[in-house]
Structures are given as structure tokens and as C-alpha cells.
Tab-separated table of C-alpha atoms in Angstrom:
chain	number	residue	atom	x	y	z
Q	1	MET	CA	0.000	0.000	0.000
Q	2	MET	CA	2.932	2.371	0.584
Q	3	ARG	CA	3.512	2.400	-3.162
Q	4	LEU	CA	0.467	4.645	-3.419
Q	5	LEU	CA	2.771	7.417	-2.212
Q	6	GLU	CA	4.911	7.056	-5.339
Q	7	SER	CA	2.198	8.889	-7.252
Q	8	CYS	CA	-0.006	10.285	-4.514
Q	9	LYS	CA	-3.716	10.612	-5.259
Q	10	LEU	CA	-4.995	9.972	-1.745
Q	11	CYS	CA	-7.090	13.148	-1.689
Q	12	PRO	CA	-8.993	15.011	-4.424
Q	13	ARG	CA	-5.954	17.236	-5.078
Q	14	ASN	CA	-4.441	14.365	-7.114
Q	15	CYS	CA	-0.941	15.849	-6.729
Q	16	ASN	CA	0.512	12.761	-8.444
Q	17	ILE	CA	3.935	13.356	-6.873
Q	18	ASN	CA	6.381	10.841	-5.417
Q	19	ARG	CA	6.250	11.378	-1.665
Q	20	LEU	CA	8.603	8.451	-1.107
Q	21	ASP	CA	11.236	10.463	-2.958
Q	22	GLY	CA	11.019	13.213	-0.352
Q	23	LYS	CA	8.645	15.460	-2.253
Q	24	ALA	CA	5.706	17.036	-0.417
Q	25	GLY	CA	2.223	17.324	-1.842
Q	26	TYR	CA	-0.238	20.198	-1.496
Q	27	CYS	CA	-1.002	18.963	2.025
Q	28	GLY	CA	2.630	19.457	3.034
Q	29	ALA	CA	3.325	15.800	3.798
Q	30	ASP	CA	6.163	13.793	2.298
Q	31	GLY	CA	6.667	10.082	2.866
Q	32	ASN	CA	7.308	10.433	6.598
Q	33	LEU	CA	4.537	9.699	9.078
Q	34	ARG	CA	4.154	12.782	11.283
Q	35	ILE	CA	1.944	13.387	14.317
Q	36	ALA	CA	1.456	16.433	16.522
Q	37	ARG	CA	-0.280	14.989	19.581
Q	38	ALA	CA	-1.599	11.729	21.000
Q	39	ALA	CA	-3.681	11.815	24.187
Q	40	LEU	CA	-7.073	11.242	25.725
Q	41	HIS	CA	-9.528	13.891	24.524
Q	42	PHE	CA	-12.642	14.669	26.575
Q	43	TRP	CA	-14.341	17.245	24.342
Q	44	GLU	CA	-15.451	15.283	21.322
Q	45	GLU	CA	-19.127	14.367	20.885
Q	46	PRO	CA	-20.403	12.683	24.092
Q	47	CYS	CA	-20.826	9.335	22.348
Q	48	LEU	CA	-17.119	9.421	21.451
Q	49	SER	CA	-15.471	10.868	24.558
Q	50	GLY	CA	-17.831	9.646	27.254
Q	51	GLU	CA	-16.205	9.801	30.677
Q	52	ALA	CA	-13.026	7.902	29.787
Q	53	GLY	CA	-12.048	10.045	26.805
Q	54	SER	CA	-11.343	9.471	23.126
Q	55	GLY	CA	-7.839	8.301	22.239
Q	56	THR	CA	-6.988	11.019	19.737
Q	57	VAL	CA	-3.996	11.072	17.421
Q	58	PHE	CA	-3.566	14.422	15.654
Q	59	PHE	CA	-1.741	14.019	12.354
Q	60	SER	CA	0.340	16.902	11.001
Q	61	HIS	CA	-0.547	18.598	7.692
Q	62	CYS	CA	-3.903	18.790	5.891
Q	63	SER	CA	-5.242	18.729	2.344
Q	64	LEU	CA	-7.380	21.819	3.034
Q	65	LYS	CA	-6.213	25.385	3.634
Q	66	CYS	CA	-9.106	26.789	5.675
Q	67	ILE	CA	-8.462	30.439	6.472
Q	68	TYR	CA	-10.222	30.045	9.843
Q	69	CYS	CA	-8.492	26.837	11.000
Q	70	GLN	CA	-8.094	26.623	14.779
Q	71	ASN	CA	-5.384	23.966	14.456
Q	72	TYR	CA	-3.430	25.826	11.770
Q	73	ASN	CA	-0.091	25.295	13.528
Q	74	ILE	CA	-0.581	21.557	13.041
Q	75	SER	CA	-2.521	21.503	9.784
Q	76	GLN	CA	-0.736	24.226	7.824
Q	77	ASN	CA	2.538	24.931	9.637
Q	78	GLY	CA	3.374	21.227	9.935
Q	79	PHE	CA	4.018	21.187	13.684
Q	80	GLY	CA	4.747	17.663	14.855
Q	81	LYS	CA	7.247	14.832	15.044
Q	82	ASN	CA	8.119	12.112	12.544
Q	83	ILE	CA	7.508	8.624	13.900
Q	84	SER	CA	7.601	5.072	12.557
Q	85	ILE	CA	4.582	2.940	11.720
Q	86	SER	CA	5.493	0.556	14.538
Q	87	ARG	CA	5.592	3.473	16.985
Q	88	LEU	CA	2.112	4.542	15.861
Q	89	SER	CA	0.838	1.034	16.533
Q	90	GLU	CA	2.344	1.227	20.033
Q	91	ILE	CA	0.604	4.571	20.613
Q	92	PHE	CA	-2.740	2.962	19.745
Q	93	LEU	CA	-2.126	0.283	22.357
Q	94	GLU	CA	-0.968	2.828	24.943
Q	95	LEU	CA	-4.173	4.813	24.489
Q	96	GLN	CA	-6.174	1.606	24.918
Q	97	ASP	CA	-4.233	0.908	28.124
Q	98	GLN	CA	-5.309	4.371	29.319
Q	99	LYS	CA	-8.936	3.169	28.937
Q	100	ALA	CA	-9.708	5.242	25.831
Q	101	ASN	CA	-13.132	4.538	24.340
Q	102	ASN	CA	-11.679	4.473	20.847
Q	103	ILE	CA	-8.727	5.382	18.649
Q	104	ASN	CA	-9.576	8.728	17.053
Q	105	LEU	CA	-7.552	9.489	13.897
Q	106	VAL	CA	-7.668	13.265	13.361
Q	107	THR	CA	-6.932	14.593	9.831
Q	108	PRO	CA	-5.575	11.228	8.680
Q	109	THR	CA	-6.193	11.223	4.904
Q	110	HIS	CA	-2.645	11.795	3.682
Q	111	PHE	CA	-1.316	9.014	5.939
Q	112	VAL	CA	-3.841	6.266	5.155
Q	113	PRO	CA	-1.200	3.730	3.974
Q	114	HIS	CA	0.804	4.207	7.175
Q	115	ILE	CA	-2.318	4.034	9.338
Q	116	VAL	CA	-3.610	0.797	7.807
Q	117	GLN	CA	-0.306	-0.912	8.566
Q	118	ALA	CA	-0.269	0.473	12.107
Q	119	ILE	CA	-3.814	-0.806	12.716
Q	120	GLU	CA	-2.836	-4.264	11.464
Q	121	LEU	CA	0.171	-4.325	13.805
Q	122	SER	CA	-1.743	-3.110	16.844
Q	123	LYS	CA	-4.682	-5.461	16.303
Q	124	GLY	CA	-2.200	-8.292	16.134
Q	125	SER	CA	-1.033	-7.195	19.582
Q	126	GLY	CA	-4.472	-6.892	21.169
Q	127	LEU	CA	-6.089	-3.640	20.024
Q	128	ASN	CA	-9.842	-4.168	20.287
Q	129	ILE	CA	-11.479	-0.744	20.638
Q	130	PRO	CA	-13.221	1.047	17.733
Q	131	ILE	CA	-11.232	3.005	15.172
Q	132	VAL	CA	-12.636	6.475	14.390
Q	133	TYR	CA	-11.723	8.214	11.114
Q	134	ASN	CA	-12.055	11.935	11.867
Q	135	SER	CA	-11.599	13.903	8.655
Q	136	SER	CA	-12.369	17.101	6.755
Q	137	GLY	CA	-14.577	15.127	4.372
Q	138	TYR	CA	-12.326	16.144	1.464
Q	139	GLU	CA	-11.733	12.562	0.404
Q	140	THR	CA	-11.770	10.299	-2.616
Q	141	VAL	CA	-14.010	7.262	-2.717
Q	142	GLU	CA	-10.959	5.163	-3.654
Q	143	THR	CA	-9.090	6.130	-0.480
Q	144	ILE	CA	-12.119	5.447	1.713
Q	145	ARG	CA	-12.410	1.997	0.136
Q	146	LEU	CA	-8.870	1.244	1.326
Q	147	LEU	CA	-10.187	1.599	4.889
Q	148	LYS	CA	-12.944	-0.986	4.635
Q	149	GLY	CA	-12.627	-3.387	7.537
Q	150	TYR	CA	-10.220	-1.099	9.405
Q	151	VAL	CA	-12.515	1.774	10.416
Q	152	ASP	CA	-15.552	1.317	12.667
Q	153	VAL	CA	-16.793	4.906	12.971
Q	154	TYR	CA	-16.546	7.608	10.334
Q	155	LEU	CA	-16.600	11.210	11.552
Q	156	PRO	CA	-16.353	13.418	8.450
Q	157	ASP	CA	-17.024	17.104	8.090
Q	158	LEU	CA	-19.447	18.297	5.440
Q	159	LYS	CA	-18.326	21.910	5.369
Q	160	TYR	CA	-19.835	23.577	2.310
Q	161	TYR	CA	-22.650	23.087	-0.154
Q	162	ASP	CA	-21.870	25.984	-2.486
Q	163	ASP	CA	-18.553	25.560	-4.270
Q	164	LYS	CA	-17.683	29.264	-4.113
Q	165	TYR	CA	-17.325	29.050	-0.330
Q	166	ALA	CA	-15.224	25.888	-0.544
Q	167	ALA	CA	-12.909	27.591	-3.016
Q	168	GLY	CA	-12.823	30.904	-1.171
Q	169	TYR	CA	-12.396	29.711	2.405
Q	170	SER	CA	-10.564	26.383	1.970
Q	171	ASN	CA	-9.094	26.573	-1.552
Q	172	ALA	CA	-10.976	23.358	-2.296
Q	173	PRO	CA	-13.006	23.648	-5.508
Q	174	GLY	CA	-15.292	20.664	-5.953
Q	175	TYR	CA	-15.435	20.065	-2.195
Q	176	PHE	CA	-19.108	19.133	-1.987
Q	177	LYS	CA	-18.967	16.714	-4.919
Q	178	SER	CA	-15.963	14.884	-3.445
Q	179	ALA	CA	-17.130	14.943	0.171
Q	180	SER	CA	-20.706	13.843	-0.500
Q	181	ALA	CA	-19.548	10.870	-2.597
Q	182	ALA	CA	-16.975	9.834	0.012
Q	183	ILE	CA	-19.519	10.084	2.833
Q	184	GLU	CA	-21.920	7.817	0.947
Q	185	GLU	CA	-19.123	5.233	0.704
Q	186	MET	CA	-18.489	5.601	4.439
Q	187	SER	CA	-22.160	4.928	5.111
Q	188	HIS	CA	-22.141	1.822	2.926
Q	189	GLN	CA	-19.178	0.441	4.857
Q	190	VAL	CA	-20.349	0.879	8.439
Q	191	GLY	CA	-24.135	0.711	8.117
Q	192	GLU	CA	-26.457	1.601	10.964
Q	193	ALA	CA	-24.907	3.038	14.116
Q	194	ALA	CA	-24.466	0.829	17.182
Q	195	PHE	CA	-23.690	1.847	20.771
Q	196	ASN	CA	-22.508	-0.030	23.857
Q	197	GLU	CA	-24.220	-0.034	27.253
Q	198	LYS	CA	-22.474	3.237	28.188
Q	199	GLY	CA	-23.777	5.020	25.095
Q	200	ILE	CA	-20.391	4.989	23.345
Q	201	ILE	CA	-20.611	4.514	19.584
Q	202	GLN	CA	-19.075	1.265	18.325
Q	203	LYS	CA	-19.782	1.645	14.622
Q	204	GLY	CA	-21.593	4.099	12.392
Q	205	LEU	CA	-21.423	7.490	10.723
Q	206	ILE	CA	-21.572	10.931	12.348
Q	207	ILE	CA	-21.508	13.881	9.952
Q	208	ARG	CA	-20.127	17.106	11.385
Q	209	HIS	CA	-20.994	20.571	10.153
Q	210	LEU	CA	-19.392	23.734	11.514
Q	211	MET	CA	-21.782	26.664	11.144
Q	212	LEU	CA	-19.917	29.671	9.766
Q	213	PRO	CA	-20.996	33.277	10.455
Q	214	GLY	CA	-23.472	34.626	7.929
Q	215	MET	CA	-23.879	31.280	6.154
Q	216	LEU	CA	-27.044	29.831	7.673
Q	217	PHE	CA	-28.467	29.418	4.156
Q	218	ASP	CA	-25.566	27.138	3.154
Q	219	SER	CA	-25.893	25.158	6.403
Q	220	LYS	CA	-29.572	24.556	5.643
Q	221	LYS	CA	-28.647	23.158	2.241
Q	222	ILE	CA	-26.181	20.781	3.896
Q	223	ILE	CA	-28.825	19.509	6.325
Q	224	ASP	CA	-31.362	19.119	3.506
Q	225	HIS	CA	-28.846	17.084	1.529
Q	226	ILE	CA	-28.066	14.805	4.473
Q	227	TYR	CA	-31.750	14.132	5.074
Q	228	ARG	CA	-32.492	13.512	1.381
Q	229	THR	CA	-29.574	11.103	1.133
Q	230	PHE	CA	-29.642	9.267	4.455
Q	231	GLY	CA	-32.993	9.998	6.085
Q	232	HIS	CA	-32.755	9.162	9.783
Q	233	SER	CA	-30.007	6.546	9.351
Q	234	VAL	CA	-27.034	8.788	10.284
Q	235	TYR	CA	-26.183	11.150	13.110
Q	236	VAL	CA	-25.437	14.848	12.594
Q	237	SER	CA	-23.216	16.971	14.832
Q	238	LEU	CA	-23.914	20.696	14.380
Q	239	MET	CA	-21.011	22.709	15.748
Q	240	ASN	CA	-21.136	26.361	16.768
Q	241	GLN	CA	-17.633	26.884	18.126
Q	242	TYR	CA	-16.341	28.918	15.179
Q	243	THR	CA	-13.462	31.135	16.286
Q	244	PRO	CA	-11.931	33.698	13.895
Q	245	MET	CA	-8.317	32.548	13.889
Q	246	TYR	CA	-5.341	32.264	11.562
Q	247	ARG	CA	-5.826	34.372	8.389
Q	248	VAL	CA	-9.407	35.494	8.945
Q	249	LYS	CA	-8.510	39.093	9.729
Q	250	ASP	CA	-6.521	39.284	6.483
Q	251	ASN	CA	-9.478	38.072	4.438
Q	252	ILE	CA	-12.325	40.347	5.514
Q	253	GLN	CA	-12.745	41.603	1.964
Q	254	LEU	CA	-12.929	38.034	0.664
Q	255	SER	CA	-15.740	37.265	3.117
Q	256	LYS	CA	-17.652	40.363	2.034
Q	257	ALA	CA	-17.213	39.448	-1.638
Q	258	LEU	CA	-18.414	35.864	-1.188
Q	259	ASN	CA	-21.455	36.834	0.873
């Protein structure tokens, strides 16, 4: 699977560059596996964190360039540390030993080949808690298919309906087309959601949507799409914690132009 990095098309950018040769794609990642943080996280959705916490692993770099990103130091500045695949598998087991409810892979798309191998190694050594794929939604169906049988819970964003906002705020033209197709594949893989006796999700799909200031009309279109596509078979997490960070203050005119 690592050979996919020789001509990387893991995300819709289709950079087609050889990351194994030391080159970095649009996301900023080369062939090295890089993480910024691994720890119990208590502020995810209640069905993920519960009381014990979600075992989150924050991966460095990102295929989006959101001007309002709260984690920009990780996603766009590349903060983090290079580690081996075997070390990642050990981290999964360490988080399980800390009683994490799940392994929560945050912004993992550009490291899918590394992650699949780490999951295989850790499951061979006793990992038995759910794997959560926590992504921007900017995915290809082909990459999501690589995860079949490895991921139990998908937690994608569905950020924009109108392409002009995706292009303007995240430099991601075609976002909705790519994300909606990938999310349908996620749904096919995991099926109906299931929870344990403590209310912690064991498998299923939760679609996140961050409501942006002045864009209620676009949010309504997102919710309409989810209902038309999935009915009551998926869960939706509406988030209101938008904070104007990173390059927002430098893009006031852009916001006025788009709205």
C-alpha cells in the first residue's frame, strides 16, 4: 500500500507526486509519518469521549487550507514529530491501556497507507477498541475503500454546499462533490450506528458541520442534503464553536465578496 505514495492521489488534489522520494504534496506531507499529539480527549461528541475520553492522534498537515483553521499550527505549519509505523501502533495500544473509548484518527487522509499498517500491527497485539476516522470530508471514494474493515466509525465534516465558499475559504473547488460521494461510501461500509451499554458509539457514521458566520443558508442546504440522502439513518453533529483565527482578519474583503 505504501507504493500509493509514489504517485499520490490519496485526496482530491491528485498531486501525483512521489512522496517516497522526499517530495511534499499540497497537504505538506512527504513520505514520513508525522503526528502532533496523542492523548485522551474529553471534548469530542459525548458518544465518542464519554467519561473515559477518546484516544486522539492528531496528524500533522492537511489537504485543506481553511483560512479560519483553529489547528493551523498543526494543519498548515506542519508542527509535529516524525515517527515510525510501529511506533504509531504502540501509541494505539498505549491509548487503549489508558482506557480510551476508541482510537480517534484526526486529519488522517494523507497518511492512510501508514495508518492501515499500524492498525494491522496493533490489532495483532491486542487492540480491540473502535477506530474512528475523523476527517475534513475532502476525500476520494478510492481512499475510503482502502479503509474498509479497518474503520468502525466515520466522523467526516461536510463543510460547504456551495462551491464558491469551498474555493474561497478552503481553496478546495469541488469540495461538496468529493465529500458527498466519500460520505456515501463511508455509510455503505459501516451501516447503521451501534452503541454499547455506556452510550459509546461502536460503529456508524456521524456527519459534522461547523456553522460559519453569515452562512445559515448554506448550512440549511447541507442539512437538507443529508436528510435527502440518508434519512434518519445517520447522526449529525452541528457545531457552533467557530473562532476567527489564523488568516481570517486578512481576508475580511474576501468574506464580504463571497457573501
